Amino acid sequence: MKRRVRLPSTLLFVAPLLAAALPAIAQDAPGPIVSIIGGLAPDDLLNIRVTASPSGKVAARLPNGTAVKNFGCNVVNGYPWCKVEDTQDAHIVGWAPARYLSPNNPAPAPEDAAAPATDANLPREANAPESSEEPQPDIAARLGRSEPAAPPTAIDISAIAMRDAYALAFAASATSQADAPAPDAAGGIPCARHVGQPMTRCEISVAHEGGDSVVTVTWPDGGTRLINFRDGKPAGSDSSDEFRFTREGSLNLIRIGVSERFEITDALALGTDTGE
């Protein structure tokens, strides 16, 4: 004899609701994590690039300690790059080397995680303004607040001032590099000689001996600087000032003392492109 089992009426009412909710729950994707930029020299800035490549266009430069949204990371040409967005300025979106971000995001970067960093998305200072009379948001809006409930503190004002200073420095650098001749035509490298000077372009020549090389940089206003490479990596210079460098893929970001800056690719140093 068959037995009939009657479900409680409450379950019969709730079951359809659970069935409808399960697909939505399953489709929820984990959001981005917040990573902190670190590992740079004290006076260095991290390049946020439009594409995941050391030769990609620079969309912005951010200092140590900056918090960014990390949407995920992809391995490109053997190096992990993460898609990021500045937590304080949503216009700053791009790719950064994973080794300068902590914690890292193990998830792959989705294609639609954030809008690509096109010229239209760059900070206003980095592009020609549409109108010199364009209204600027008040400091409360700059700090991500909906309304200025209280006067800004000294810390708030300092944070905005530092961000504006970095934006202005980047804008001057972008303008200077846009006016400079293309690397293939000029045979030069990005360089700067003085504190606060935007990157310009210096002529170079390269001498090779075995696996080593010497890059001679000629300053636009006269004088030279010799940079030594050993086993394909920067090793020193003819200056007595401190020599240090970081790498972004195949690009060497070199600092000498407190003011001199150079960007030299492995291809240049190893002799596949002499720049002459």
PDB file of C-alpha atoms in Angstrom:
ATOM      1  CA  MET A   1       0.000   0.000   0.000  1.00  0.00           C
ATOM      2  CA  LYS A   2       1.440   3.342  -1.037  1.00  0.00           C
ATOM      3  CA  ARG A   3       1.811   6.095   1.537  1.00  0.00           C
ATOM      4  CA  ARG A   4       1.277   9.709   0.637  1.00  0.00           C
ATOM      5  CA  VAL A   5       3.468  12.310   2.285  1.00  0.00           C
ATOM      6  CA  ARG A   6       2.067  15.798   2.528  1.00  0.00           C
ATOM      7  CA  LEU A   7       4.608  18.647   2.693  1.00  0.00           C
ATOM      8  CA  PRO A   8       3.900  21.485   5.095  1.00  0.00           C
ATOM      9  CA  SER A   9       2.205  24.382   3.372  1.00  0.00           C
ATOM     10  CA  THR A  10       5.079  26.699   4.414  1.00  0.00           C
ATOM     11  CA  LEU A  11       7.589  24.668   2.411  1.00  0.00           C
ATOM     12  CA  LEU A  12       5.302  24.628  -0.597  1.00  0.00           C
ATOM     13  CA  PHE A  13       5.216  28.439  -0.480  1.00  0.00           C
ATOM     14  CA  VAL A  14       8.953  29.005   0.099  1.00  0.00           C
ATOM     15  CA  ALA A  15      10.333  26.447  -2.389  1.00  0.00           C
ATOM     16  CA  PRO A  16       9.472  28.437  -5.560  1.00  0.00           C
ATOM     17  CA  LEU A  17      11.062  31.555  -4.048  1.00  0.00           C
ATOM     18  CA  LEU A  18      14.298  29.677  -3.304  1.00  0.00           C
ATOM     19  CA  ALA A  19      14.362  28.194  -6.812  1.00  0.00           C
ATOM     20  CA  ALA A  20      14.032  31.676  -8.304  1.00  0.00           C
ATOM     21  CA  ALA A  21      16.739  33.135  -6.056  1.00  0.00           C
ATOM     22  CA  LEU A  22      19.376  30.442  -6.588  1.00  0.00           C
ATOM     23  CA  PRO A  23      20.345  31.486 -10.180  1.00  0.00           C
ATOM     24  CA  ALA A  24      20.851  35.079  -9.060  1.00  0.00           C
ATOM     25  CA  ILE A  25      23.003  33.956  -6.136  1.00  0.00           C
ATOM     26  CA  ALA A  26      25.064  31.713  -8.406  1.00  0.00           C
ATOM     27  CA  GLN A  27      25.657  34.542 -10.828  1.00  0.00           C
ATOM     28  CA  ASP A  28      27.009  36.971  -8.206  1.00  0.00           C
ATOM     29  CA  ALA A  29      30.677  37.510  -8.996  1.00  0.00           C
ATOM     30  CA  PRO A  30      33.199  38.471  -6.333  1.00  0.00           C
ATOM     31  CA  GLY A  31      33.987  42.164  -6.399  1.00  0.00           C
ATOM     32  CA  PRO A  32      37.441  43.750  -6.623  1.00  0.00           C
ATOM     33  CA  ILE A  33      39.778  43.815  -3.651  1.00  0.00           C
ATOM     34  CA  VAL A  34      41.688  46.838  -2.379  1.00  0.00           C
ATOM     35  CA  SER A  35      45.458  46.667  -2.907  1.00  0.00           C
ATOM     36  CA  ILE A  36      48.110  49.060  -1.625  1.00  0.00           C
ATOM     37  CA  ILE A  37      50.966  50.236  -3.852  1.00  0.00           C
ATOM     38  CA  GLY A  38      54.375  49.501  -2.332  1.00  0.00           C
ATOM     39  CA  GLY A  39      57.931  48.420  -3.066  1.00  0.00           C
ATOM     40  CA  LEU A  40      58.928  51.623  -4.879  1.00  0.00           C
ATOM     41  CA  ALA A  41      61.888  53.807  -4.008  1.00  0.00           C
ATOM     42  CA  PRO A  42      60.794  56.649  -1.678  1.00  0.00           C
ATOM     43  CA  ASP A  43      60.674  59.256  -4.457  1.00  0.00           C
ATOM     44  CA  ASP A  44      59.442  56.972  -7.268  1.00  0.00           C
ATOM     45  CA  LEU A  45      55.936  56.724  -8.751  1.00  0.00           C
ATOM     46  CA  LEU A  46      54.249  53.624 -10.192  1.00  0.00           C
ATOM     47  CA  ASN A  47      53.187  53.897 -13.832  1.00  0.00           C
ATOM     48  CA  ILE A  48      49.530  52.973 -14.409  1.00  0.00           C
ATOM     49  CA  ARG A  49      49.426  52.006 -18.100  1.00  0.00           C
ATOM     50  CA  VAL A  50      46.590  51.839 -20.612  1.00  0.00           C
ATOM     51  CA  THR A  51      47.684  48.323 -21.671  1.00  0.00           C
ATOM     52  CA  ALA A  52      49.404  45.521 -19.753  1.00  0.00           C
ATOM     53  CA  SER A  53      52.813  46.224 -21.245  1.00  0.00           C
ATOM     54  CA  PRO A  54      55.944  48.151 -20.142  1.00  0.00           C
ATOM     55  CA  SER A  55      55.677  50.061 -23.415  1.00  0.00           C
ATOM     56  CA  GLY A  56      51.982  50.905 -22.943  1.00  0.00           C
ATOM     57  CA  LYS A  57      50.871  54.528 -22.704  1.00  0.00           C
ATOM     58  CA  VAL A  58      51.062  55.895 -19.151  1.00  0.00           C
ATOM     59  CA  ALA A  59      47.610  56.918 -17.874  1.00  0.00           C
ATOM     60  CA  ALA A  60      48.800  58.109 -14.445  1.00  0.00           C
ATOM     61  CA  ARG A  61      51.592  57.779 -11.893  1.00  0.00           C
ATOM     62  CA  LEU A  62      50.817  56.915  -8.251  1.00  0.00           C
ATOM     63  CA  PRO A  63      53.065  56.898  -5.149  1.00  0.00           C
ATOM     64  CA  ASN A  64      53.708  54.313  -2.437  1.00  0.00           C
ATOM     65  CA  GLY A  65      50.749  53.876  -0.101  1.00  0.00           C
ATOM     66  CA  THR A  66      48.038  54.627  -2.674  1.00  0.00           C
ATOM     67  CA  ALA A  67      44.962  52.395  -2.342  1.00  0.00           C
ATOM     68  CA  VAL A  68      43.601  51.013  -5.622  1.00  0.00           C
ATOM     69  CA  LYS A  69      40.757  48.695  -6.574  1.00  0.00           C
ATOM     70  CA  ASN A  70      42.291  45.486  -7.946  1.00  0.00           C
ATOM     71  CA  PHE A  71      39.900  43.773 -10.386  1.00  0.00           C
ATOM     72  CA  GLY A  72      42.189  40.798 -11.056  1.00  0.00           C
ATOM     73  CA  CYS A  73      45.496  39.901 -12.668  1.00  0.00           C
ATOM     74  CA  ASN A  74      46.596  38.300 -15.960  1.00  0.00           C
ATOM     75  CA  VAL A  75      49.993  36.953 -16.974  1.00  0.00           C
ATOM     76  CA  VAL A  76      51.190  38.854 -20.059  1.00  0.00           C
ATOM     77  CA  ASN A  77      54.471  37.795 -21.698  1.00  0.00           C
ATOM     78  CA  GLY A  78      55.480  35.988 -18.518  1.00  0.00           C
ATOM     79  CA  TYR A  79      54.720  38.891 -16.137  1.00  0.00           C
ATOM     80  CA  PRO A  80      51.557  39.307 -13.996  1.00  0.00           C
ATOM     81  CA  TRP A  81      49.686  42.578 -14.553  1.00  0.00           C
ATOM     82  CA  CYS A  82      46.604  43.694 -12.608  1.00  0.00           C
ATOM     83  CA  LYS A  83      43.713  45.873 -13.734  1.00  0.00           C
ATOM     84  CA  VAL A  84      43.333  48.674 -11.181  1.00  0.00           C
ATOM     85  CA  GLU A  85      41.361  51.824 -10.450  1.00  0.00           C
ATOM     86  CA  ASP A  86      42.360  54.593  -8.035  1.00  0.00           C
ATOM     87  CA  THR A  87      39.977  54.518  -5.062  1.00  0.00           C
ATOM     88  CA  GLN A  88      40.057  58.331  -4.889  1.00  0.00           C
ATOM     89  CA  ASP A  89      39.750  59.082  -8.603  1.00  0.00           C
ATOM     90  CA  ALA A  90      37.707  56.717 -10.789  1.00  0.00           C
ATOM     91  CA  HIS A  91      39.156  58.345 -13.920  1.00  0.00           C
ATOM     92  CA  ILE A  92      42.524  56.719 -13.140  1.00  0.00           C
ATOM     93  CA  VAL A  93      42.069  53.198 -14.576  1.00  0.00           C
ATOM     94  CA  GLY A  94      44.693  50.953 -16.129  1.00  0.00           C
ATOM     95  CA  TRP A  95      47.216  48.163 -15.593  1.00  0.00           C
ATOM     96  CA  ALA A  96      50.025  47.876 -13.049  1.00  0.00           C
ATOM     97  CA  PRO A  97      52.688  45.199 -12.380  1.00  0.00           C
ATOM     98  CA  ALA A  98      51.388  42.817  -9.723  1.00  0.00           C
ATOM     99  CA  ARG A  99      54.634  42.870  -7.726  1.00  0.00           C
ATOM    100  CA  TYR A 100      53.934  46.431  -6.591  1.00  0.00           C
ATOM    101  CA  LEU A 101      50.408  45.586  -5.288  1.00  0.00           C
ATOM    102  CA  SER A 102      49.609  44.016  -1.916  1.00  0.00           C
ATOM    103  CA  PRO A 103      47.579  41.973  -1.395  1.00  0.00           C
ATOM    104  CA  ASN A 104      47.377  40.463  -4.846  1.00  0.00           C
ATOM    105  CA  ASN A 105      44.133  39.391  -6.500  1.00  0.00           C
ATOM    106  CA  PRO A 106      44.276  35.733  -7.636  1.00  0.00           C
ATOM    107  CA  ALA A 107      41.209  36.176  -9.857  1.00  0.00           C
ATOM    108  CA  PRO A 108      41.725  36.819 -13.588  1.00  0.00           C
ATOM    109  CA  ALA A 109      40.987  40.359 -14.704  1.00  0.00           C
ATOM    110  CA  PRO A 110      37.608  40.408 -16.484  1.00  0.00           C
ATOM    111  CA  GLU A 111      37.466  42.350 -19.709  1.00  0.00           C
ATOM    112  CA  ASP A 112      34.555  44.449 -18.480  1.00  0.00           C
ATOM    113  CA  ALA A 113      35.837  45.028 -14.939  1.00  0.00           C
ATOM    114  CA  ALA A 114      36.403  48.721 -15.591  1.00  0.00           C
ATOM    115  CA  ALA A 115      36.322  51.138 -18.475  1.00  0.00           C
ATOM    116  CA  PRO A 116      39.551  51.211 -20.513  1.00  0.00           C
ATOM    117  CA  ALA A 117      41.817  54.153 -19.771  1.00  0.00           C
ATOM    118  CA  THR A 118      41.322  56.079 -22.992  1.00  0.00           C
ATOM    119  CA  ASP A 119      42.286  59.692 -23.504  1.00  0.00           C
ATOM    120  CA  ALA A 120      38.746  60.689 -22.561  1.00  0.00           C
ATOM    121  CA  ASN A 121      39.162  58.945 -19.179  1.00  0.00           C
ATOM    122  CA  LEU A 122      42.476  60.527 -18.246  1.00  0.00           C
ATOM    123  CA  PRO A 123      42.548  63.174 -15.492  1.00  0.00           C
ATOM    124  CA  ARG A 124      41.518  66.590 -16.836  1.00  0.00           C
ATOM    125  CA  GLU A 125      45.022  67.959 -16.153  1.00  0.00           C
ATOM    126  CA  ALA A 126      46.502  65.423 -18.607  1.00  0.00           C
ATOM    127  CA  ASN A 127      44.349  66.594 -21.523  1.00  0.00           C
ATOM    128  CA  ALA A 128      43.544  69.960 -23.065  1.00  0.00           C
ATOM    129  CA  PRO A 129      40.556  71.346 -21.136  1.00  0.00           C
ATOM    130  CA  GLU A 130      37.322  71.804 -23.038  1.00  0.00           C
ATOM    131  CA  SER A 131      36.862  75.213 -21.398  1.00  0.00           C
ATOM    132  CA  SER A 132      39.098  77.269 -19.158  1.00  0.00           C
ATOM    133  CA  GLU A 133      35.975  78.198 -17.173  1.00  0.00           C
ATOM    134  CA  GLU A 134      34.891  74.616 -16.484  1.00  0.00           C
ATOM    135  CA  PRO A 135      33.612  74.450 -12.859  1.00  0.00           C
ATOM    136  CA  GLN A 136      35.676  72.362 -10.458  1.00  0.00           C
ATOM    137  CA  PRO A 137      34.098  70.120  -7.748  1.00  0.00           C
ATOM    138  CA  ASP A 138      34.429  71.290  -4.161  1.00  0.00           C
ATOM    139  CA  ILE A 139      36.864  69.537  -1.846  1.00  0.00           C
ATOM    140  CA  ALA A 140      34.114  67.382  -0.303  1.00  0.00           C
ATOM    141  CA  ALA A 141      33.348  65.916  -3.742  1.00  0.00           C
ATOM    142  CA  ARG A 142      37.084  65.464  -4.398  1.00  0.00           C
ATOM    143  CA  LEU A 143      37.225  63.394  -1.187  1.00  0.00           C
ATOM    144  CA  GLY A 144      34.279  61.201  -2.282  1.00  0.00           C
ATOM    145  CA  ARG A 145      31.672  62.741  -0.003  1.00  0.00           C
ATOM    146  CA  SER A 146      28.132  63.473  -1.143  1.00  0.00           C
ATOM    147  CA  GLU A 147      27.895  66.735   0.789  1.00  0.00           C
ATOM    148  CA  PRO A 148      30.291  68.946   2.783  1.00  0.00           C
ATOM    149  CA  ALA A 149      28.892  68.138   6.223  1.00  0.00           C
ATOM    150  CA  ALA A 150      31.897  69.724   7.956  1.00  0.00           C
ATOM    151  CA  PRO A 151      34.874  71.875   6.913  1.00  0.00           C
ATOM    152  CA  PRO A 152      37.783  69.806   5.520  1.00  0.00           C
ATOM    153  CA  THR A 153      40.571  68.931   7.927  1.00  0.00           C
ATOM    154  CA  ALA A 154      44.239  69.702   7.375  1.00  0.00           C
ATOM    155  CA  ILE A 155      44.791  66.037   6.463  1.00  0.00           C
ATOM    156  CA  ASP A 156      42.063  66.249   3.796  1.00  0.00           C
ATOM    157  CA  ILE A 157      43.579  69.394   2.301  1.00  0.00           C
ATOM    158  CA  SER A 158      47.074  67.851   2.303  1.00  0.00           C
ATOM    159  CA  ALA A 159      45.797  64.720   0.543  1.00  0.00           C
ATOM    160  CA  ILE A 160      44.164  66.780  -2.223  1.00  0.00           C
ATOM    161  CA  ALA A 161      47.235  69.007  -2.566  1.00  0.00           C
ATOM    162  CA  MET A 162      49.542  65.982  -2.962  1.00  0.00           C
ATOM    163  CA  ARG A 163      47.228  64.414  -5.547  1.00  0.00           C
ATOM    164  CA  ASP A 164      47.031  67.663  -7.511  1.00  0.00           C
ATOM    165  CA  ALA A 165      50.816  68.004  -7.426  1.00  0.00           C
ATOM    166  CA  TYR A 166      51.264  64.510  -8.873  1.00  0.00           C
ATOM    167  CA  ALA A 167      48.616  65.216 -11.535  1.00  0.00           C
ATOM    168  CA  LEU A 168      50.298  68.477 -12.572  1.00  0.00           C
ATOM    169  CA  ALA A 169      53.716  66.802 -12.729  1.00  0.00           C
ATOM    170  CA  PHE A 170      52.304  64.031 -14.898  1.00  0.00           C
ATOM    171  CA  ALA A 171      50.554  66.559 -17.170  1.00  0.00           C
ATOM    172  CA  ALA A 172      53.816  68.454 -17.684  1.00  0.00           C
ATOM    173  CA  SER A 173      55.645  65.196 -18.381  1.00  0.00           C
ATOM    174  CA  ALA A 174      52.994  64.052 -20.882  1.00  0.00           C
ATOM    175  CA  THR A 175      53.118  67.392 -22.699  1.00  0.00           C
ATOM    176  CA  SER A 176      56.900  67.345 -22.871  1.00  0.00           C
ATOM    177  CA  GLN A 177      56.993  63.795 -24.215  1.00  0.00           C
ATOM    178  CA  ALA A 178      54.266  64.561 -26.770  1.00  0.00           C
ATOM    179  CA  ASP A 179      56.339  67.447 -28.150  1.00  0.00           C
ATOM    180  CA  ALA A 180      59.534  65.372 -28.290  1.00  0.00           C
ATOM    181  CA  PRO A 181      60.364  63.455 -31.476  1.00  0.00           C
ATOM    182  CA  ALA A 182      59.506  59.777 -31.640  1.00  0.00           C
ATOM    183  CA  PRO A 183      62.158  57.349 -30.278  1.00  0.00           C
ATOM    184  CA  ASP A 184      62.703  55.697 -33.669  1.00  0.00           C
ATOM    185  CA  ALA A 185      63.348  59.068 -35.317  1.00  0.00           C
ATOM    186  CA  ALA A 186      65.421  60.671 -32.577  1.00  0.00           C
ATOM    187  CA  GLY A 187      67.235  57.591 -31.309  1.00  0.00           C
ATOM    188  CA  GLY A 188      66.784  58.802 -27.742  1.00  0.00           C
ATOM    189  CA  ILE A 189      65.455  57.735 -24.368  1.00  0.00           C
ATOM    190  CA  PRO A 190      63.222  59.423 -21.777  1.00  0.00           C
ATOM    191  CA  CYS A 191      65.392  61.265 -19.256  1.00  0.00           C
ATOM    192  CA  ALA A 192      65.386  64.047 -16.636  1.00  0.00           C
ATOM    193  CA  ARG A 193      68.327  65.816 -15.014  1.00  0.00           C
ATOM    194  CA  HIS A 194      66.931  68.076 -12.303  1.00  0.00           C
ATOM    195  CA  VAL A 195      64.486  67.715  -9.411  1.00  0.00           C
ATOM    196  CA  GLY A 196      60.941  68.432 -10.591  1.00  0.00           C
ATOM    197  CA  GLN A 197      61.945  68.489 -14.262  1.00  0.00           C
ATOM    198  CA  PRO A 198      59.503  66.694 -16.603  1.00  0.00           C
ATOM    199  CA  MET A 199      60.918  63.804 -18.600  1.00  0.00           C
ATOM    200  CA  THR A 200      62.441  64.938 -21.894  1.00  0.00           C
ATOM    201  CA  ARG A 201      64.460  62.998 -24.484  1.00  0.00           C
ATOM    202  CA  CYS A 202      68.221  62.469 -24.494  1.00  0.00           C
ATOM    203  CA  GLU A 203      70.362  61.241 -27.369  1.00  0.00           C
ATOM    204  CA  ILE A 204      72.246  58.024 -26.674  1.00  0.00           C
ATOM    205  CA  SER A 205      74.881  55.707 -28.062  1.00  0.00           C
ATOM    206  CA  VAL A 206      75.619  52.135 -26.978  1.00  0.00           C
ATOM    207  CA  ALA A 207      78.951  50.301 -26.881  1.00  0.00           C
ATOM    208  CA  HIS A 208      78.938  46.516 -26.438  1.00  0.00           C
ATOM    209  CA  GLU A 209      81.681  44.244 -25.138  1.00  0.00           C
ATOM    210  CA  GLY A 210      80.780  40.602 -24.702  1.00  0.00           C
ATOM    211  CA  GLY A 211      77.623  40.404 -22.620  1.00  0.00           C
ATOM    212  CA  ASP A 212      78.175  43.886 -21.175  1.00  0.00           C
ATOM    213  CA  SER A 213      77.370  47.314 -22.568  1.00  0.00           C
ATOM    214  CA  VAL A 214      77.798  51.012 -21.821  1.00  0.00           C
ATOM    215  CA  VAL A 215      75.016  53.465 -22.666  1.00  0.00           C
ATOM    216  CA  THR A 216      76.254  57.039 -23.157  1.00  0.00           C
ATOM    217  CA  VAL A 217      73.469  59.539 -22.534  1.00  0.00           C
ATOM    218  CA  THR A 218      73.915  63.085 -23.869  1.00  0.00           C
ATOM    219  CA  TRP A 219      71.907  65.759 -22.039  1.00  0.00           C
ATOM    220  CA  PRO A 220      70.029  68.276 -24.218  1.00  0.00           C
ATOM    221  CA  ASP A 221      71.822  71.132 -22.420  1.00  0.00           C
ATOM    222  CA  GLY A 222      75.275  69.510 -22.697  1.00  0.00           C
ATOM    223  CA  GLY A 223      77.265  66.901 -20.817  1.00  0.00           C
ATOM    224  CA  THR A 224      76.971  63.143 -20.707  1.00  0.00           C
ATOM    225  CA  ARG A 225      76.208  60.322 -18.304  1.00  0.00           C
ATOM    226  CA  LEU A 226      77.562  56.770 -18.706  1.00  0.00           C
ATOM    227  CA  ILE A 227      75.350  53.893 -17.550  1.00  0.00           C
ATOM    228  CA  ASN A 228      76.860  50.407 -17.325  1.00  0.00           C
ATOM    229  CA  PHE A 229      74.962  47.175 -17.983  1.00  0.00           C
ATOM    230  CA  ARG A 230      76.266  43.762 -16.918  1.00  0.00           C
ATOM    231  CA  ASP A 231      74.546  40.506 -17.864  1.00  0.00           C
ATOM    232  CA  GLY A 232      71.748  42.594 -19.388  1.00  0.00           C
ATOM    233  CA  LYS A 233      70.935  44.519 -16.193  1.00  0.00           C
ATOM    234  CA  PRO A 234      71.828  48.053 -15.004  1.00  0.00           C
ATOM    235  CA  ALA A 235      74.957  47.881 -12.853  1.00  0.00           C
ATOM    236  CA  GLY A 236      76.180  51.450 -12.208  1.00  0.00           C
ATOM    237  CA  SER A 237      77.224  54.762 -13.691  1.00  0.00           C
ATOM    238  CA  ASP A 238      80.127  57.194 -13.852  1.00  0.00           C
ATOM    239  CA  SER A 239      78.501  59.249 -11.070  1.00  0.00           C
ATOM    240  CA  SER A 240      79.404  58.883  -7.402  1.00  0.00           C
ATOM    241  CA  ASP A 241      75.740  59.369  -6.440  1.00  0.00           C
ATOM    242  CA  GLU A 242      73.538  56.444  -5.409  1.00  0.00           C
ATOM    243  CA  PHE A 243      72.509  54.188  -8.319  1.00  0.00           C
ATOM    244  CA  ARG A 244      69.259  52.244  -8.199  1.00  0.00           C
ATOM    245  CA  PHE A 245      66.711  50.835 -10.630  1.00  0.00           C
ATOM    246  CA  THR A 246      63.413  49.016 -10.885  1.00  0.00           C
ATOM    247  CA  ARG A 247      62.013  47.007 -13.787  1.00  0.00           C
ATOM    248  CA  GLU A 248      58.640  46.918 -15.513  1.00  0.00           C
ATOM    249  CA  GLY A 249      58.809  43.909 -17.807  1.00  0.00           C
ATOM    250  CA  SER A 250      61.703  44.709 -20.185  1.00  0.00           C
ATOM    251  CA  LEU A 251      61.891  48.407 -19.211  1.00  0.00           C
ATOM    252  CA  ASN A 252      64.578  49.603 -16.769  1.00  0.00           C
ATOM    253  CA  LEU A 253      63.613  52.651 -14.671  1.00  0.00           C
ATOM    254  CA  ILE A 254      66.963  54.037 -13.494  1.00  0.00           C
ATOM    255  CA  ARG A 255      67.586  56.678 -10.797  1.00  0.00           C
ATOM    256  CA  ILE A 256      70.942  58.304 -10.049  1.00  0.00           C
ATOM    257  CA  GLY A 257      71.120  60.489  -6.961  1.00  0.00           C
ATOM    258  CA  VAL A 258      67.976  62.458  -6.135  1.00  0.00           C
ATOM    259  CA  SER A 259      67.289  63.968  -9.539  1.00  0.00           C
ATOM    260  CA  GLU A 260      68.530  61.994 -12.567  1.00  0.00           C
ATOM    261  CA  ARG A 261      66.024  59.614 -14.176  1.00  0.00           C
ATOM    262  CA  PHE A 262      66.336  57.362 -17.231  1.00  0.00           C
ATOM    263  CA  GLU A 263      64.140  54.778 -18.990  1.00  0.00           C
ATOM    264  CA  ILE A 264      66.143  52.215 -20.998  1.00  0.00           C
ATOM    265  CA  THR A 265      64.732  49.042 -22.549  1.00  0.00           C
ATOM    266  CA  ASP A 266      66.493  45.679 -22.549  1.00  0.00           C
ATOM    267  CA  ALA A 267      66.416  45.746 -26.357  1.00  0.00           C
ATOM    268  CA  LEU A 268      68.465  48.941 -26.301  1.00  0.00           C
ATOM    269  CA  ALA A 269      70.945  47.751 -23.691  1.00  0.00           C
ATOM    270  CA  LEU A 270      71.385  44.302 -25.254  1.00  0.00           C
ATOM    271  CA  GLY A 271      72.087  45.677 -28.713  1.00  0.00           C
ATOM    272  CA  THR A 272      68.996  44.756 -30.733  1.00  0.00           C
ATOM    273  CA  ASP A 273      68.246  48.469 -30.963  1.00  0.00           C
ATOM    274  CA  THR A 274      71.280  50.736 -30.637  1.00  0.00           C
ATOM    275  CA  GLY A 275      69.264  53.912 -30.856  1.00  0.00           C
ATOM    276  CA  GLU A 276      71.808  55.399 -33.268  1.00  0.00           C
TER     277      GLU A 276
END
